Tab-separated table of C-alpha atoms in Angstrom:
chain	number	residue	atom	x	y	z
A	1	UNK	CA	0.000	0.000	0.000
A	2	UNK	CA	2.685	2.471	0.976
A	3	UNK	CA	5.874	3.124	-1.013
A	4	UNK	CA	7.192	5.600	1.602
A	5	UNK	CA	8.623	4.705	4.973
A	6	UNK	CA	6.012	4.910	7.686
A	7	UNK	CA	6.563	5.966	11.253
A	8	UNK	CA	5.017	4.769	14.451
A	9	UNK	CA	5.043	7.024	17.537
A	10	UNK	CA	3.452	6.431	20.891
A	11	UNK	CA	0.860	8.986	21.934
A	12	UNK	CA	2.882	11.491	23.932
A	13	UNK	CA	2.087	12.068	27.598
A	14	UNK	CA	-0.013	8.936	27.949
A	15	UNK	CA	1.144	6.175	30.225
A	16	UNK	CA	2.254	2.900	28.658
A	17	UNK	CA	2.080	-0.353	30.538
A	18	UNK	CA	3.420	-3.831	29.933
A	19	UNK	CA	-0.154	-4.742	28.938
A	20	UNK	CA	-1.291	-1.972	26.614
A	21	UNK	CA	-0.026	1.057	24.699
A	22	UNK	CA	-1.362	3.431	22.042
A	23	UNK	CA	0.428	5.123	19.185
A	24	UNK	CA	0.008	6.766	15.799
A	25	UNK	CA	0.962	5.299	12.482
A	26	UNK	CA	1.814	8.139	10.098
A	27	UNK	CA	3.794	9.008	6.982
A	28	UNK	CA	1.083	8.509	4.381
A	29	UNK	CA	-1.609	11.050	3.420
A	30	UNK	CA	-4.327	8.565	4.317
A	31	UNK	CA	-2.947	8.204	7.829
A	32	UNK	CA	-4.394	11.432	9.180
A	33	UNK	CA	-5.072	10.471	12.813
A	34	UNK	CA	-1.751	11.867	14.057
A	35	UNK	CA	-2.087	15.305	12.462
A	36	UNK	CA	-5.740	15.668	13.372
A	37	UNK	CA	-5.112	14.724	16.982
A	38	UNK	CA	-2.248	17.211	17.228
A	39	UNK	CA	-4.499	19.992	15.899
A	40	UNK	CA	-7.482	19.205	18.144
A	41	UNK	CA	-8.883	21.770	20.538
A	42	UNK	CA	-7.885	21.350	24.139
A	43	UNK	CA	-11.230	19.950	25.470
A	44	UNK	CA	-11.436	17.229	22.818
A	45	UNK	CA	-7.760	16.404	23.166
A	46	UNK	CA	-8.084	16.006	26.942
A	47	UNK	CA	-11.211	13.930	26.512
A	48	UNK	CA	-9.379	11.575	24.186
A	49	UNK	CA	-6.289	11.434	26.388
A	50	UNK	CA	-8.522	10.444	29.320
A	51	UNK	CA	-10.226	7.770	27.250
A	52	UNK	CA	-6.884	6.414	26.077
A	53	UNK	CA	-5.703	6.273	29.675
A	54	UNK	CA	-8.808	4.282	30.579
A	55	UNK	CA	-8.164	1.748	27.846
A	56	UNK	CA	-4.495	1.421	28.815
A	57	UNK	CA	-5.578	0.874	32.426
A	58	UNK	CA	-7.519	-2.176	31.282
A	59	UNK	CA	-11.025	-0.869	30.647
A	60	UNK	CA	-12.935	-2.152	27.647
A	61	UNK	CA	-15.925	0.131	28.109
A	62	UNK	CA	-17.844	2.455	27.908
A	63	UNK	CA	-18.654	2.071	24.244
A	64	UNK	CA	-19.517	5.760	24.116
A	65	UNK	CA	-15.749	6.406	24.310
A	66	UNK	CA	-14.057	3.471	22.594
A	67	UNK	CA	-14.870	0.037	21.333
A	68	UNK	CA	-13.878	-2.782	19.021
A	69	UNK	CA	-16.015	-4.314	16.300
A	70	UNK	CA	-16.916	-7.816	17.465
A	71	UNK	CA	-19.994	-7.779	15.230
A	72	UNK	CA	-17.786	-7.376	12.171
A	73	UNK	CA	-15.830	-10.675	12.151
A	74	UNK	CA	-13.714	-9.510	9.214
A	75	UNK	CA	-12.690	-6.404	11.136
A	76	UNK	CA	-12.164	-7.907	14.564
A	77	UNK	CA	-8.784	-6.176	14.796
A	78	UNK	CA	-10.343	-2.726	14.316
A	79	UNK	CA	-10.891	-0.307	17.141
A	80	UNK	CA	-12.143	3.249	17.515
A	81	UNK	CA	-11.783	6.127	19.978
A	82	UNK	CA	-14.580	8.652	19.945
A	83	UNK	CA	-15.050	12.267	20.993
A	84	UNK	CA	-17.664	14.924	20.338
A	85	UNK	CA	-17.086	18.514	19.324
A	86	UNK	CA	-20.281	20.529	19.137
A	87	UNK	CA	-22.509	18.505	16.832
A	88	UNK	CA	-19.753	16.577	15.170
A	89	UNK	CA	-18.291	13.305	16.263
A	90	UNK	CA	-14.596	12.616	15.992
A	91	UNK	CA	-13.637	9.056	15.216
A	92	UNK	CA	-10.073	7.844	15.469
A	93	UNK	CA	-9.941	4.469	13.813
A	94	UNK	CA	-7.212	2.060	14.802
A	95	UNK	CA	-6.268	-1.582	14.820
A	96	UNK	CA	-5.118	-3.752	17.688
A	97	UNK	CA	-2.119	-6.016	17.414
A	98	UNK	CA	0.365	-7.975	19.524
A	99	UNK	CA	3.798	-6.768	18.413
A	100	UNK	CA	5.714	-8.657	21.107
A	101	UNK	CA	4.555	-12.167	20.328
A	102	UNK	CA	7.805	-13.677	21.570
A	103	UNK	CA	8.800	-11.541	24.511
A	104	UNK	CA	5.387	-10.425	25.830
A	105	UNK	CA	2.568	-12.122	23.895
A	106	UNK	CA	-0.170	-10.508	25.957
A	107	UNK	CA	0.987	-6.993	25.187
A	108	UNK	CA	-1.624	-5.212	23.088
A	109	UNK	CA	-0.881	-2.206	20.914
A	110	UNK	CA	-3.513	0.149	19.562
A	111	UNK	CA	-2.328	1.634	16.271
A	112	UNK	CA	-4.258	4.785	15.431
A	113	UNK	CA	-4.544	5.313	11.689
A	114	UNK	CA	-7.480	7.265	10.339
A	115	UNK	CA	-9.566	10.161	11.591
A	116	UNK	CA	-13.086	10.815	10.365
A	117	UNK	CA	-15.874	13.180	11.331
A	118	UNK	CA	-19.196	11.530	11.916
A	119	UNK	CA	-22.747	12.752	12.139
A	120	UNK	CA	-24.323	9.351	11.887
A	121	UNK	CA	-24.409	6.575	14.425
A	122	UNK	CA	-23.405	3.829	12.018
A	123	UNK	CA	-19.744	3.102	11.391
A	124	UNK	CA	-18.554	3.595	7.867
A	125	UNK	CA	-17.521	0.211	6.550
A	126	UNK	CA	-15.086	1.857	4.136
A	127	UNK	CA	-13.046	3.213	7.050
A	128	UNK	CA	-12.820	-0.176	8.671
A	129	UNK	CA	-11.680	-1.643	5.361
A	130	UNK	CA	-8.942	0.978	5.127
A	131	UNK	CA	-7.783	0.273	8.668
A	132	UNK	CA	-7.771	-3.426	7.898
A	133	UNK	CA	-5.549	-2.767	4.894
A	134	UNK	CA	-3.071	-0.874	7.094
A	135	UNK	CA	-3.119	-3.769	9.537
A	136	UNK	CA	-1.800	-6.014	6.773
A	137	UNK	CA	0.634	-3.446	5.381
A	138	UNK	CA	4.305	-4.502	5.480
A	139	UNK	CA	5.634	-0.956	5.908
A	140	UNK	CA	3.358	-0.523	8.921
A	141	UNK	CA	4.721	-3.722	10.436
A	142	UNK	CA	8.272	-2.475	9.911
A	143	UNK	CA	7.440	0.863	11.566
A	144	UNK	CA	5.938	-0.864	14.592
A	145	UNK	CA	8.830	-3.296	14.834
A	146	UNK	CA	11.225	-0.346	14.966
A	147	UNK	CA	9.447	0.804	18.123
A	148	UNK	CA	8.873	-2.694	19.485
A	149	UNK	CA	11.725	-5.011	18.473
A	150	UNK	CA	10.532	-8.422	19.535
A	151	UNK	CA	13.601	-10.231	20.797
A	152	UNK	CA	11.754	-12.767	22.854
A	153	UNK	CA	12.202	-16.190	24.356
A	154	UNK	CA	11.552	-18.056	21.116
A	155	UNK	CA	14.024	-16.024	19.101
A	156	UNK	CA	16.627	-16.304	21.818
A	157	UNK	CA	16.063	-20.051	21.971
A	158	UNK	CA	16.463	-20.295	18.197
A	159	UNK	CA	19.711	-18.355	18.273
A	160	UNK	CA	21.049	-20.451	21.123
A	161	UNK	CA	20.299	-23.642	19.239
A	162	UNK	CA	22.031	-22.340	16.147
A	163	UNK	CA	25.084	-21.366	18.164
A	164	UNK	CA	25.301	-24.837	19.725
A	165	UNK	CA	25.235	-26.498	16.329
B	1	UNK	CA	11.654	3.115	25.929
B	2	UNK	CA	11.633	6.893	26.346
B	3	UNK	CA	9.846	8.040	29.461
B	4	UNK	CA	7.283	10.779	28.821
B	5	UNK	CA	5.630	12.886	31.478
B	6	UNK	CA	1.941	12.183	31.874
B	7	UNK	CA	-0.354	14.871	30.465
B	8	UNK	CA	-1.983	15.469	33.881
B	9	UNK	CA	1.370	16.681	35.162
B	10	UNK	CA	0.972	19.953	33.276
B	11	UNK	CA	-1.615	21.576	35.532
B	12	UNK	CA	-4.108	21.003	38.314
B	13	UNK	CA	-6.851	21.629	35.745
B	14	UNK	CA	-5.586	18.720	33.651
B	15	UNK	CA	-5.463	16.428	36.662
B	16	UNK	CA	-8.986	17.482	37.667
B	17	UNK	CA	-10.165	16.865	34.121
B	18	UNK	CA	-8.752	13.338	34.155
B	19	UNK	CA	-10.334	12.300	37.430
B	20	UNK	CA	-13.667	13.885	36.418
B	21	UNK	CA	-13.480	12.045	33.131
B	22	UNK	CA	-12.746	8.755	34.912
B	23	UNK	CA	-15.768	9.366	37.118
B	24	UNK	CA	-18.023	10.004	34.116
B	25	UNK	CA	-16.707	6.817	32.526
B	26	UNK	CA	-17.811	4.912	35.611
B	27	UNK	CA	-21.300	6.373	35.202
B	28	UNK	CA	-21.353	5.510	31.514
B	29	UNK	CA	-20.398	1.906	32.221
B	30	UNK	CA	-23.163	1.710	34.807
B	31	UNK	CA	-25.627	3.132	32.292
B	32	UNK	CA	-24.536	0.590	29.700
B	33	UNK	CA	-25.005	-2.240	32.202
B	34	UNK	CA	-28.504	-1.029	32.991
B	35	UNK	CA	-29.274	-0.052	29.411
B	36	UNK	CA	-30.025	3.534	30.344
B	37	UNK	CA	-29.568	6.053	27.538
B	38	UNK	CA	-28.610	9.678	28.044
B	39	UNK	CA	-32.177	10.790	27.358
B	40	UNK	CA	-33.558	8.526	30.048
B	41	UNK	CA	-30.795	9.554	32.416
B	42	UNK	CA	-31.639	13.223	31.837
B	43	UNK	CA	-35.263	12.490	32.767
B	44	UNK	CA	-34.116	10.708	35.949
B	45	UNK	CA	-31.912	13.698	36.753
B	46	UNK	CA	-34.686	16.143	35.952
B	47	UNK	CA	-32.309	17.989	33.643
B	48	UNK	CA	-32.229	18.628	29.937
B	49	UNK	CA	-30.549	16.071	27.693
B	50	UNK	CA	-28.299	18.844	26.450
B	51	UNK	CA	-27.030	19.604	29.932
B	52	UNK	CA	-26.368	15.923	30.637
B	53	UNK	CA	-24.577	15.462	27.320
B	54	UNK	CA	-22.479	18.525	28.047
B	55	UNK	CA	-21.262	16.937	31.277
B	56	UNK	CA	-20.629	13.576	29.621
B	57	UNK	CA	-18.814	15.036	26.624
B	58	UNK	CA	-16.752	17.563	28.527
B	59	UNK	CA	-16.521	16.566	32.168
B	60	UNK	CA	-13.804	19.036	33.101
B	61	UNK	CA	-15.611	21.155	35.631
B	62	UNK	CA	-17.758	19.022	37.890
B	63	UNK	CA	-18.507	20.119	41.438
B	64	UNK	CA	-18.655	17.556	44.214
B	65	UNK	CA	-22.354	18.258	44.556
B	66	UNK	CA	-22.993	17.434	40.887
B	67	UNK	CA	-20.835	14.318	41.180
B	68	UNK	CA	-22.904	13.026	44.084
B	69	UNK	CA	-26.182	13.867	42.346
B	70	UNK	CA	-25.181	12.019	39.183
B	71	UNK	CA	-23.926	8.986	41.108
B	72	UNK	CA	-27.032	8.814	43.301
B	73	UNK	CA	-29.274	8.843	40.275
B	74	UNK	CA	-27.619	5.594	39.212
B	75	UNK	CA	-27.757	4.073	42.699
B	76	UNK	CA	-24.078	4.619	43.387
B	77	UNK	CA	-22.113	6.304	46.133
B	78	UNK	CA	-18.971	8.366	45.949
B	79	UNK	CA	-15.882	8.388	48.129
B	80	UNK	CA	-13.125	10.886	47.745
B	81	UNK	CA	-9.891	8.922	48.126
B	82	UNK	CA	-6.491	10.457	48.713
B	83	UNK	CA	-3.616	8.028	48.273
B	84	UNK	CA	0.134	7.905	47.945
B	85	UNK	CA	1.288	5.800	45.001
B	86	UNK	CA	4.917	6.819	45.306
B	87	UNK	CA	4.634	9.121	42.315
B	88	UNK	CA	4.637	12.646	43.812
B	89	UNK	CA	5.680	14.220	40.516
B	90	UNK	CA	2.727	12.628	38.743
B	91	UNK	CA	4.775	10.943	36.052
B	92	UNK	CA	2.121	8.247	35.659
B	93	UNK	CA	-1.148	10.093	36.105
B	94	UNK	CA	-3.896	9.186	38.558
B	95	UNK	CA	-4.795	5.611	39.470
B	96	UNK	CA	-7.994	4.577	37.743
B	97	UNK	CA	-10.890	4.614	40.247
B	98	UNK	CA	-11.935	1.169	39.061
B	99	UNK	CA	-8.730	-0.189	40.613
B	100	UNK	CA	-10.004	0.917	44.020
B	101	UNK	CA	-13.504	-0.409	43.331
B	102	UNK	CA	-12.261	-3.827	42.181
B	103	UNK	CA	-9.891	-4.116	45.126
B	104	UNK	CA	-12.710	-3.289	47.522
B	105	UNK	CA	-14.994	-5.836	45.855
B	106	UNK	CA	-12.263	-8.480	45.961
B	107	UNK	CA	-11.988	-7.901	49.703
B	108	UNK	CA	-15.717	-8.765	49.997
B	109	UNK	CA	-16.779	-5.140	50.254
B	110	UNK	CA	-15.769	-4.367	53.845
B	111	UNK	CA	-17.999	-1.733	55.417
B	112	UNK	CA	-15.549	-0.490	58.014
B	113	UNK	CA	-11.979	-0.856	59.209
B	114	UNK	CA	-12.901	-3.655	61.646
B	115	UNK	CA	-13.986	-5.815	58.726
B	116	UNK	CA	-10.759	-4.959	56.966
B	117	UNK	CA	-8.820	-6.069	60.055
B	118	UNK	CA	-10.799	-9.353	60.183
B	119	UNK	CA	-9.959	-10.024	56.563
B	120	UNK	CA	-6.322	-9.355	57.265
B	121	UNK	CA	-6.338	-11.839	60.162
B	122	UNK	CA	-8.004	-14.513	58.028
B	123	UNK	CA	-5.582	-13.847	55.218
B	124	UNK	CA	-2.648	-14.253	57.584
B	125	UNK	CA	-4.131	-17.568	58.814
B	126	UNK	CA	-4.532	-18.780	55.254
B	127	UNK	CA	-0.927	-17.949	54.553
B	128	UNK	CA	0.188	-19.807	57.666
B	129	UNK	CA	-1.826	-22.897	56.681
B	130	UNK	CA	-0.485	-22.751	53.182
B	131	UNK	CA	3.044	-22.696	54.496
B	132	UNK	CA	2.326	-25.794	56.618
B	133	UNK	CA	1.372	-27.906	53.663
B	134	UNK	CA	3.760	-30.061	51.723
B	135	UNK	CA	2.841	-31.234	48.285
B	136	UNK	CA	2.309	-34.582	46.597
B	137	UNK	CA	0.090	-36.202	43.982
B	138	UNK	CA	-3.621	-35.331	43.964
B	139	UNK	CA	-5.698	-38.192	45.402
B	140	UNK	CA	-8.110	-37.979	48.281
B	141	UNK	CA	-8.467	-36.388	51.633
B	142	UNK	CA	-8.075	-38.582	54.683
B	143	UNK	CA	-8.889	-37.371	58.164
B	144	UNK	CA	-7.069	-39.238	60.897
B	145	UNK	CA	-7.577	-39.286	64.631
B	146	UNK	CA	-4.032	-40.386	65.000
B	147	UNK	CA	-1.398	-38.013	66.169
B	148	UNK	CA	1.031	-39.639	63.775
B	149	UNK	CA	1.099	-39.537	60.030
B	150	UNK	CA	-0.340	-42.664	58.382
B	151	UNK	CA	2.373	-45.022	57.130
B	152	UNK	CA	3.045	-44.519	53.480
B	153	UNK	CA	0.922	-41.418	53.282
B	154	UNK	CA	2.523	-38.052	52.922
B	155	UNK	CA	1.532	-35.914	55.821
B	156	UNK	CA	0.645	-32.377	54.961
B	157	UNK	CA	0.897	-31.007	58.440
B	158	UNK	CA	-1.154	-30.163	61.446
B	159	UNK	CA	-3.645	-27.637	60.206
B	160	UNK	CA	-4.354	-26.434	63.707
B	161	UNK	CA	-0.886	-25.836	64.937
B	162	UNK	CA	0.668	-27.591	67.892
B	163	UNK	CA	-1.192	-25.677	70.554
B	164	UNK	CA	-4.712	-26.471	69.316
B	165	UNK	CA	-5.021	-30.222	69.176
B	166	UNK	CA	-3.114	-33.368	68.557
B	167	UNK	CA	-5.636	-34.518	65.964
B	168	UNK	CA	-4.049	-34.402	62.624
B	169	UNK	CA	-5.368	-34.298	59.188
B	170	UNK	CA	-3.424	-36.651	57.032
B	171	UNK	CA	-4.053	-35.877	53.460
B	172	UNK	CA	-2.699	-38.212	50.890
B	173	UNK	CA	-1.010	-36.345	48.164
B	174	UNK	CA	-2.618	-33.034	47.563
B	175	UNK	CA	-1.166	-31.289	44.584
B	176	UNK	CA	-1.766	-27.865	45.897
B	177	UNK	CA	-3.438	-25.924	48.604
B	178	UNK	CA	-6.333	-25.139	46.293
B	179	UNK	CA	-7.034	-28.835	45.736
B	180	UNK	CA	-7.333	-29.270	49.481
B	181	UNK	CA	-9.618	-26.290	49.694
B	182	UNK	CA	-11.897	-27.821	47.052
B	183	UNK	CA	-12.367	-31.118	48.848
B	184	UNK	CA	-15.715	-31.486	50.645
B	185	UNK	CA	-14.071	-32.287	53.959
B	186	UNK	CA	-12.146	-29.078	53.981
B	187	UNK	CA	-14.196	-26.730	51.936
B	188	UNK	CA	-12.967	-23.735	53.729
B	189	UNK	CA	-9.531	-24.206	55.194
B	190	UNK	CA	-10.175	-21.631	57.838
B	191	UNK	CA	-10.366	-23.084	61.304
B	192	UNK	CA	-14.060	-22.396	61.912
B	193	UNK	CA	-14.994	-24.791	59.135
B	194	UNK	CA	-12.691	-27.593	60.208
B	195	UNK	CA	-13.086	-27.357	63.939
B	196	UNK	CA	-16.481	-29.172	64.255
B	197	UNK	CA	-15.077	-32.145	62.333
B	198	UNK	CA	-12.134	-32.253	64.649
B	199	UNK	CA	-14.358	-32.272	67.688
B	200	UNK	CA	-16.324	-35.202	66.240
B	201	UNK	CA	-13.138	-37.128	65.716
B	202	UNK	CA	-12.039	-36.416	69.228
B	203	UNK	CA	-15.259	-37.705	70.742
């Protein structure tokens, strides 16, 4: 999807834990979540930072603030953070992944990709499809791996075995 | 990984916003559980839906009075908790209120400090019993009147301590403390549960 190098940055000033973290994937015009978030007004930004903190702390609700898409089996990796500004609804679409499969398999990363303004309740399927495409994108995987190099037990074991032989 | 200061470190207003927002999240979860929409909640509060939405969408400036009113409407109470998490510079932000709620629920919802003290005593007794037990293969529980371990059966220890009784419980091969706790004879390893059985054996 992307010929240019992508970048992944954790959301600044939000706590990360060994269980969950949130960051922005950016470097492509379609990946507008980072720039939109940076330009948000203070109330909406604080609202979203609070919601992100809740999710990192282990909350999976309320759905008025963030939720996954369990009713869309094809998009089960998709996630969204929501905020309201006047009559418009901000949607920050993301995907969830486990970048440390070897060293910390339970660690869950929320990769924010696309921002959209919503007036309707229903989620736009097209946005989920775009997020899903970024989930599978090789450049995105490289960008995340740069932030989360996964030198875990399995890889160490493999190296050890090779060295013995 | 680079350590970033938490956003609530910037000002008291930011910290207040975060804890107000966490509080509103608690209300929203409660409303989801009870399937109460904002419109219905506004009716219960005797306020306009717009006013309620304003609070839910931008909870930065809630007074204690409003907090209590909103919580009461959903059948909840509020405690203001000051704590020391060893982070005086607020590098990590506030502890989520749900951490306190879950911890309180896990402690069987003590109503006062006496109940907390009772739980602590029981917990200490559990730990002591656990430390008395040696481990083997899971089989069955055997209660013995004998003061000596049964030949060929691994003895897990005197659950009552030396000063209580000479009656011993010989338990053949329990894999873990939890497997003992699950057996009908010793459902609850606390002394109150076991003591009547011991008295029967003694008589």
